[in-house]
Coordinates of C-alpha atoms in Angstrom, one line a residue:
M93 CA -44.2 70.2 -7.9
L94 CA -43.4 66.4 -6.5
K95 CA -45.0 64.2 -8.7
T96 CA -45.9 60.5 -7.4
R97 CA -48.0 58.5 -10.2
H98 CA -47.2 55.6 -7.8
S99 CA -46.7 56.3 -4.0
M100 CA -43.9 56.3 -2.9
K101 CA -42.1 54.7 0.0
S102 CA -42.0 56.1 3.7
F103 CA -38.0 57.0 3.3
E104 CA -38.2 57.8 -0.8
T105 CA -40.7 60.5 0.4
Q106 CA -38.8 61.6 3.5
A107 CA -35.7 62.2 0.9
A108 CA -37.7 63.6 -1.8
H109 CA -38.9 66.2 0.8
A110 CA -35.5 67.3 1.8
L111 CA -34.3 67.3 -1.6
R112 CA -36.9 70.0 -2.5
S113 CA -36.0 71.6 0.5
L114 CA -32.6 72.2 -0.2
L115 CA -33.1 72.9 -3.5
L116 CA -35.8 75.8 -2.7
Q117 CA -33.4 77.6 -0.6
V118 CA -31.1 78.4 -3.8
P119 CA -32.3 81.4 -5.5
V120 CA -31.2 81.3 -9.3
L121 CA -32.4 77.7 -9.2
K122 CA -35.8 77.0 -10.3
L123 CA -37.7 73.5 -9.2
L124 CA -39.4 72.1 -12.3
D125 CA -40.3 68.8 -10.6
I126 CA -39.3 65.6 -8.8
E127 CA -41.0 62.5 -10.1
R128 CA -40.5 58.6 -9.6
E129 CA -39.5 57.0 -12.5
T130 CA -41.7 54.1 -12.6
A131 CA -41.1 53.2 -16.3
R132 CA -37.7 51.9 -15.4
A133 CA -38.8 50.4 -11.4
D134 CA -35.9 47.7 -12.0
S135 CA -33.3 50.5 -12.4
G136 CA -32.8 51.0 -8.5
I137 CA -32.9 54.7 -8.9
D138 CA -36.0 56.1 -6.6
F139 CA -36.6 59.6 -8.4
T140 CA -35.2 62.1 -10.7
A141 CA -35.3 65.7 -9.6
R142 CA -35.3 68.6 -12.7
V143 CA -34.3 72.0 -12.2
K144 CA -33.5 75.1 -14.5
V145 CA -30.3 77.2 -14.0
A146 CA -29.7 80.1 -16.2
G147 CA -32.5 79.1 -18.7
K148 CA -30.7 75.4 -19.1
R149 CA -32.3 72.2 -17.4
H150 CA -30.5 69.9 -15.7
A151 CA -31.7 66.2 -14.2
L152 CA -30.5 65.3 -10.5
V153 CA -30.8 61.4 -10.7
C154 CA -31.2 60.0 -6.9
E155 CA -30.9 57.1 -5.0
A156 CA -32.6 57.3 -1.2
N157 CA -31.1 54.7 0.9
S158 CA -32.7 53.5 4.0
S159 CA -29.1 52.8 5.7
G160 CA -26.0 55.6 5.5
Q161 CA -23.8 52.5 6.4
P162 CA -20.6 52.8 4.5
R163 CA -21.1 49.4 3.0
H164 CA -24.6 50.2 1.9
V165 CA -23.8 53.2 0.2
R166 CA -21.0 52.0 -1.7
H167 CA -23.4 49.5 -3.1
A168 CA -25.9 52.3 -3.7
L169 CA -23.2 54.3 -5.6
L170 CA -22.4 51.7 -7.7
T171 CA -26.3 51.3 -8.7
L172 CA -26.0 54.8 -9.5
R173 CA -23.1 54.6 -12.0
D174 CA -24.5 52.0 -13.7
Y175 CA -27.4 53.7 -14.2
M176 CA -25.9 56.7 -15.3
S177 CA -23.8 55.3 -17.7
H178 CA -26.9 53.9 -19.6
H179 CA -29.7 56.3 -19.1
A180 CA -28.3 59.7 -18.0
K181 CA -24.8 60.5 -19.1
D182 CA -25.5 64.5 -18.7
A183 CA -27.2 64.3 -15.3
T184 CA -25.6 64.7 -12.1
P185 CA -25.9 61.4 -9.3
V186 CA -27.3 61.8 -5.8
L187 CA -27.2 59.6 -3.2
I188 CA -29.8 60.5 -0.1
A189 CA -29.7 58.1 3.1
P190 CA -30.7 59.3 7.0
Y191 CA -27.1 60.0 8.0
L192 CA -23.8 59.7 6.2
S193 CA -20.8 59.6 8.4
P194 CA -17.6 61.5 7.1
D195 CA -16.6 58.1 5.9
A196 CA -19.6 57.8 3.7
Q197 CA -19.5 61.1 2.7
A198 CA -15.8 60.8 1.2
L199 CA -17.2 57.5 -0.8
C200 CA -19.5 59.8 -2.6
R201 CA -16.9 62.4 -3.2
E202 CA -14.4 59.6 -4.7
H203 CA -17.8 58.4 -6.8
E204 CA -18.4 62.1 -7.8
A205 CA -21.6 61.9 -6.7
G206 CA -23.8 64.7 -4.5
F207 CA -25.2 63.5 -1.7
L208 CA -27.7 64.4 1.2
D209 CA -29.0 63.1 4.5
L210 CA -31.9 64.0 6.8
E211 CA -29.4 65.6 9.7
G212 CA -28.4 68.5 7.3
N213 CA -25.3 67.2 5.9
A214 CA -25.4 67.9 1.6
R215 CA -22.8 68.6 -1.0
L216 CA -24.2 69.1 -4.6
V217 CA -22.5 70.5 -7.4
F218 CA -24.1 71.0 -10.8
N219 CA -24.3 73.5 -14.0
G220 CA -22.5 76.2 -11.7
I221 CA -24.2 75.8 -8.5
F222 CA -22.6 74.4 -5.3
I223 CA -24.1 73.5 -2.4
E224 CA -22.2 72.5 0.8
R225 CA -23.3 72.2 4.1
Q226 CA -22.1 70.0 7.1
V227 CA -23.4 69.6 10.8
A228 CA -21.7 68.3 13.8
S229 CA -24.7 66.5 15.0
K230 CA -25.0 62.3 15.1
P231 CA -28.7 61.3 14.6
V232 CA -29.6 59.6 18.1
A233 CA -29.8 55.7 16.4
D234 CA -26.2 55.9 15.5
R235 CA -25.3 56.9 18.6
R236 CA -27.1 54.2 20.3
A237 CA -25.3 51.6 17.6
L238 CA -21.7 53.3 18.1
R239 CA -22.5 52.7 22.3
S240 CA -23.6 49.1 22.0
L241 CA -20.4 48.5 20.0
F242 CA -18.1 49.8 22.7
K243 CA -20.0 48.5 25.6
P244 CA -17.7 45.9 27.5
K245 CA -18.0 42.7 26.2
S246 CA -18.0 44.2 22.5
A247 CA -14.9 46.1 23.7
Q248 CA -13.1 42.9 24.6
V249 CA -13.6 41.2 20.8
L250 CA -12.4 44.8 19.7
R251 CA -9.4 44.6 21.9
V252 CA -8.3 41.1 20.5
L253 CA -8.9 42.3 17.0
L254 CA -6.8 45.5 17.6
R255 CA -3.6 43.8 18.9
D256 CA -3.2 42.3 15.4
P257 CA -5.5 44.2 13.1
Q258 CA -4.2 42.1 9.9
R259 CA -5.1 38.6 11.3
A260 CA -7.8 36.9 10.6
W261 CA -10.4 35.1 13.0
R262 CA -12.9 32.7 12.4
V263 CA -16.1 33.7 14.6
M264 CA -15.3 30.6 17.1
E265 CA -11.9 31.2 17.7
L266 CA -12.6 34.9 18.2
A267 CA -15.5 34.1 20.8
Q268 CA -12.8 32.1 22.6
A269 CA -9.8 34.5 22.8
A270 CA -12.1 37.4 23.7
A271 CA -14.1 35.2 26.4
V272 CA -17.7 36.0 25.1
S273 CA -20.4 34.7 23.1
L274 CA -21.0 33.7 19.6
G275 CA -23.5 36.1 19.8
H276 CA -21.5 38.9 20.6
V277 CA -19.2 38.1 18.0
S278 CA -21.7 38.4 15.5
N279 CA -22.7 41.7 16.5
V280 CA -19.2 43.2 16.1
R281 CA -18.7 41.5 13.1
T282 CA -21.8 42.9 11.4
A283 CA -21.3 46.2 13.0
L284 CA -17.6 46.4 11.7
L285 CA -18.5 45.4 8.4
E286 CA -21.2 47.6 7.4
R287 CA -18.6 50.2 8.6
E288 CA -16.1 49.3 5.9
W289 CA -13.4 49.1 8.9
A290 CA -13.3 45.2 8.5
Q291 CA -13.5 42.8 5.7
V292 CA -13.7 38.8 5.1
A293 CA -10.6 37.0 4.0
E294 CA -10.3 33.2 3.4
G295 CA -9.0 33.0 7.1
G296 CA -11.6 34.8 8.7
L297 CA -12.3 38.5 9.6
F298 CA -9.6 41.4 9.9
L299 CA -9.6 44.7 10.7
S300 CA -8.8 46.7 7.7
E301 CA -9.2 50.1 9.0
P302 CA -8.1 49.9 12.5
D303 CA -7.1 54.1 12.7
A304 CA -10.9 54.7 12.0
L305 CA -12.2 52.3 14.4
L306 CA -10.0 53.8 17.3
D307 CA -10.9 57.2 16.0
E308 CA -14.4 56.4 16.6
W309 CA -13.5 54.4 19.9
Q310 CA -11.6 57.3 21.4
D311 CA -14.8 59.7 20.6
A312 CA -17.4 57.6 22.1
Y313 CA -15.1 56.1 25.0
T314 CA -16.5 55.9 28.4
P315 CA -14.1 54.9 31.3
P316 CA -14.1 51.7 33.0
A317 CA -17.1 51.1 35.5
G318 CA -15.8 51.1 39.2
E319 CA -15.5 52.5 42.4
R320 CA -12.9 55.6 42.5
L321 CA -10.7 55.2 45.2
A322 CA -7.9 57.5 46.5
F323 CA -5.2 56.8 48.8
Y324 CA -1.6 57.9 49.9
T325 CA 1.3 56.1 50.4
P326 CA 4.9 56.5 51.7
L327 CA 6.7 54.8 49.3
H328 CA 8.3 56.4 46.3
G329 CA 10.9 56.0 43.7
N330 CA 12.3 52.2 43.7
A331 CA 10.7 51.1 46.5
F332 CA 7.3 52.0 45.3
E333 CA 7.9 50.3 42.1
Q334 CA 9.1 47.1 43.4
A335 CA 6.4 46.9 46.0
A336 CA 3.7 47.5 43.1
R337 CA 5.5 44.9 40.9
H338 CA 5.4 42.1 43.6
A339 CA 1.8 43.1 44.7
M340 CA 0.5 42.1 40.9
R341 CA 3.3 39.4 40.5
R342 CA 1.2 36.3 39.1
H343 CA 1.8 33.0 40.8
R344 CA 0.8 31.4 37.3
E345 CA 1.2 32.6 33.6
D346 CA -2.6 31.7 32.8
E347 CA -3.8 33.4 36.1
L348 CA -5.9 36.4 35.4
P349 CA -4.1 39.6 36.9
A350 CA -5.6 41.0 39.9
A351 CA -4.1 44.4 39.3
A352 CA -2.5 46.5 36.6
F353 CA -1.0 49.9 36.3
S354 CA -3.0 52.0 34.1
S355 CA -3.3 55.4 32.3
F356 CA -0.2 57.4 33.1
S357 CA 1.6 54.7 35.3
A358 CA 0.9 52.2 32.6
A359 CA 2.2 54.5 29.7
Q360 CA 5.6 55.0 31.9
W361 CA 6.3 51.6 31.2
L362 CA 4.5 51.0 27.4
A363 CA 5.6 54.4 25.9
P364 CA 7.3 56.8 28.4
Y365 CA 6.5 60.5 28.2
A366 CA 4.7 62.3 30.8
R367 CA 5.7 61.9 34.6
T368 CA 2.9 62.6 37.0
G369 CA 3.3 62.2 40.8
T370 CA 0.1 59.9 41.3
H371 CA 0.0 56.2 40.4
Y372 CA -2.8 54.8 38.5
F373 CA -4.2 51.1 38.7
Q374 CA -7.0 49.1 37.9
A375 CA -8.0 46.3 40.2
T376 CA -10.1 43.7 41.5
E377 CA -10.9 43.1 45.4
A378 CA -8.3 40.9 45.7
G379 CA -5.6 43.4 44.0
L380 CA -7.1 46.0 45.9
E381 CA -6.1 44.0 49.0
A382 CA -2.5 43.1 47.7
L383 CA -1.8 47.1 46.6
Q384 CA -2.9 48.1 50.1
S385 CA -0.4 45.8 52.1
A386 CA 2.3 46.0 49.3
L387 CA 2.3 49.9 49.3
K388 CA 1.2 51.1 52.8
L389 CA -1.6 52.7 51.3
S390 CA -3.9 54.7 53.6
S391 CA -7.3 56.8 52.6
A392 CA -6.8 60.3 51.5
A393 CA -9.0 62.7 51.3
K394 CA -6.4 65.2 50.5
G395 CA -2.9 64.6 49.4
E396 CA -3.9 61.6 47.7
N397 CA -1.1 59.9 45.5
V398 CA -2.6 57.0 44.7
M399 CA -5.6 55.9 42.6
V400 CA -7.3 53.0 42.1
N401 CA -10.8 52.2 39.8
L402 CA -12.2 48.9 41.4
L403 CA -13.8 47.4 38.7
D404 CA -17.0 46.3 38.7
D405 CA -16.0 43.9 35.8
A406 CA -12.8 41.9 36.1
D407 CA -12.9 40.9 32.2
L408 CA -10.7 44.3 31.4
L409 CA -7.9 42.8 32.9
R410 CA -7.8 40.1 30.5
D411 CA -6.1 42.6 28.1
T412 CA -2.8 43.5 30.1
Q413 CA 0.7 43.4 29.1
E414 CA 4.0 42.5 31.6
P415 CA 7.1 44.3 30.3
A416 CA 9.0 43.6 33.1
P417 CA 8.5 40.9 36.0
G418 CA 5.0 41.9 37.6
A419 CA 4.7 45.3 36.0
V420 CA 1.2 44.5 34.5
C421 CA -0.1 47.2 32.8
T422 CA -3.3 47.8 30.6
S423 CA -3.2 47.1 27.2
P424 CA -1.8 49.9 24.9
I425 CA -5.7 50.4 23.5
Q426 CA -6.8 50.6 27.1
T427 CA -4.0 52.8 27.9
Y428 CA -4.4 55.4 25.0
L429 CA -8.2 55.4 25.6
D430 CA -7.5 56.5 29.5
L431 CA -5.1 59.3 28.9
Y432 CA -6.7 60.3 25.4
H433 CA -9.7 61.4 28.1
A434 CA -7.1 62.7 31.2
G435 CA -6.9 66.4 30.4
E436 CA -4.3 68.1 28.3
R437 CA -1.5 66.3 29.1
G438 CA -3.2 63.0 29.0
R439 CA -3.7 63.9 25.3
E440 CA 0.0 64.6 24.5
A441 CA 1.0 61.1 26.4
A442 CA -1.9 59.0 24.5
D443 CA -0.6 60.9 20.9
H444 CA 3.0 59.9 21.9
L445 CA 1.6 56.5 22.8
R446 CA -0.3 55.8 19.6
K447 CA 2.7 57.1 17.6
T448 CA 4.8 54.7 19.3
L449 CA 2.6 51.6 19.7
L450 CA -0.4 51.7 17.8
T451 CA 0.7 52.6 13.9
W452 CA -0.7 49.5 11.6
K453 CA 0.5 49.4 8.0
S454 CA -2.4 49.7 5.9

């Protein structure tokens, strides 16, 4: 029975019903009631579920949190711990949220709290009862938020942060380095802090969990927008390399590159692993013209050995490296992301590049 002496808030009601549905699936457990503790309204605890197992009563002290982001989860778990230490030492703390990511679930385990989300993830352990359920799906809102975090302008901020995760950035200088607005930096900053991928120190924002950020980015990644063009070049070996480097050579050090090696071709310069017979580039219109001239490119319906992505947004080329004069390459981060989605051989090359260039000390 759900007792609500005073009406529950909307999410609290959803949370209580979700918990009730879960508990009723356990035959050896009898649900006695779920009741809001109005007598201790200032405690931060939303409701208590009372159950009976093998003739023994037990209480599940529940906090219904409308956000499942790790930063909010950590605060809720501290509230639960404080309540338990003063009022319910023999009960089990339970956190309920709309969605709890693997990181948020790990926080619950770390604090020895049960958890449940409205997507179906759950873990409750008490009095010989063990309930654990994992689902692969993410809610639409969470997927949408992650897509927003990895959109081109926001991604420019992430690339700057990932160059040196331990460096602290002020909002203004980060906006300047990434060539984006203060608003974009502010949005990225909020998203990173909520997921506990970043922290704020005296000097500004820095990445505390760069690997977690990169893991999520690789899963949500979409290739840079542009027109994929296939060509054939008669050049090969050293002749091809020299011609390509000449085409990409910049006249001024502060000049934005017009073209860059990408994918497997960039990896050959940054962290050699798997050689392919096809060469890959990211380029602007001007870069494409330079490549066509230098490499003697001809259109190829079949037998292509050069792939050029004609970029819709040239800002991707702000984040490049030049390991040798003229050998302009997409950054290790961008190269890793492209390789990771380039089939089995690409995944192997991506893993090698990450171990070689993208290993950060915590």
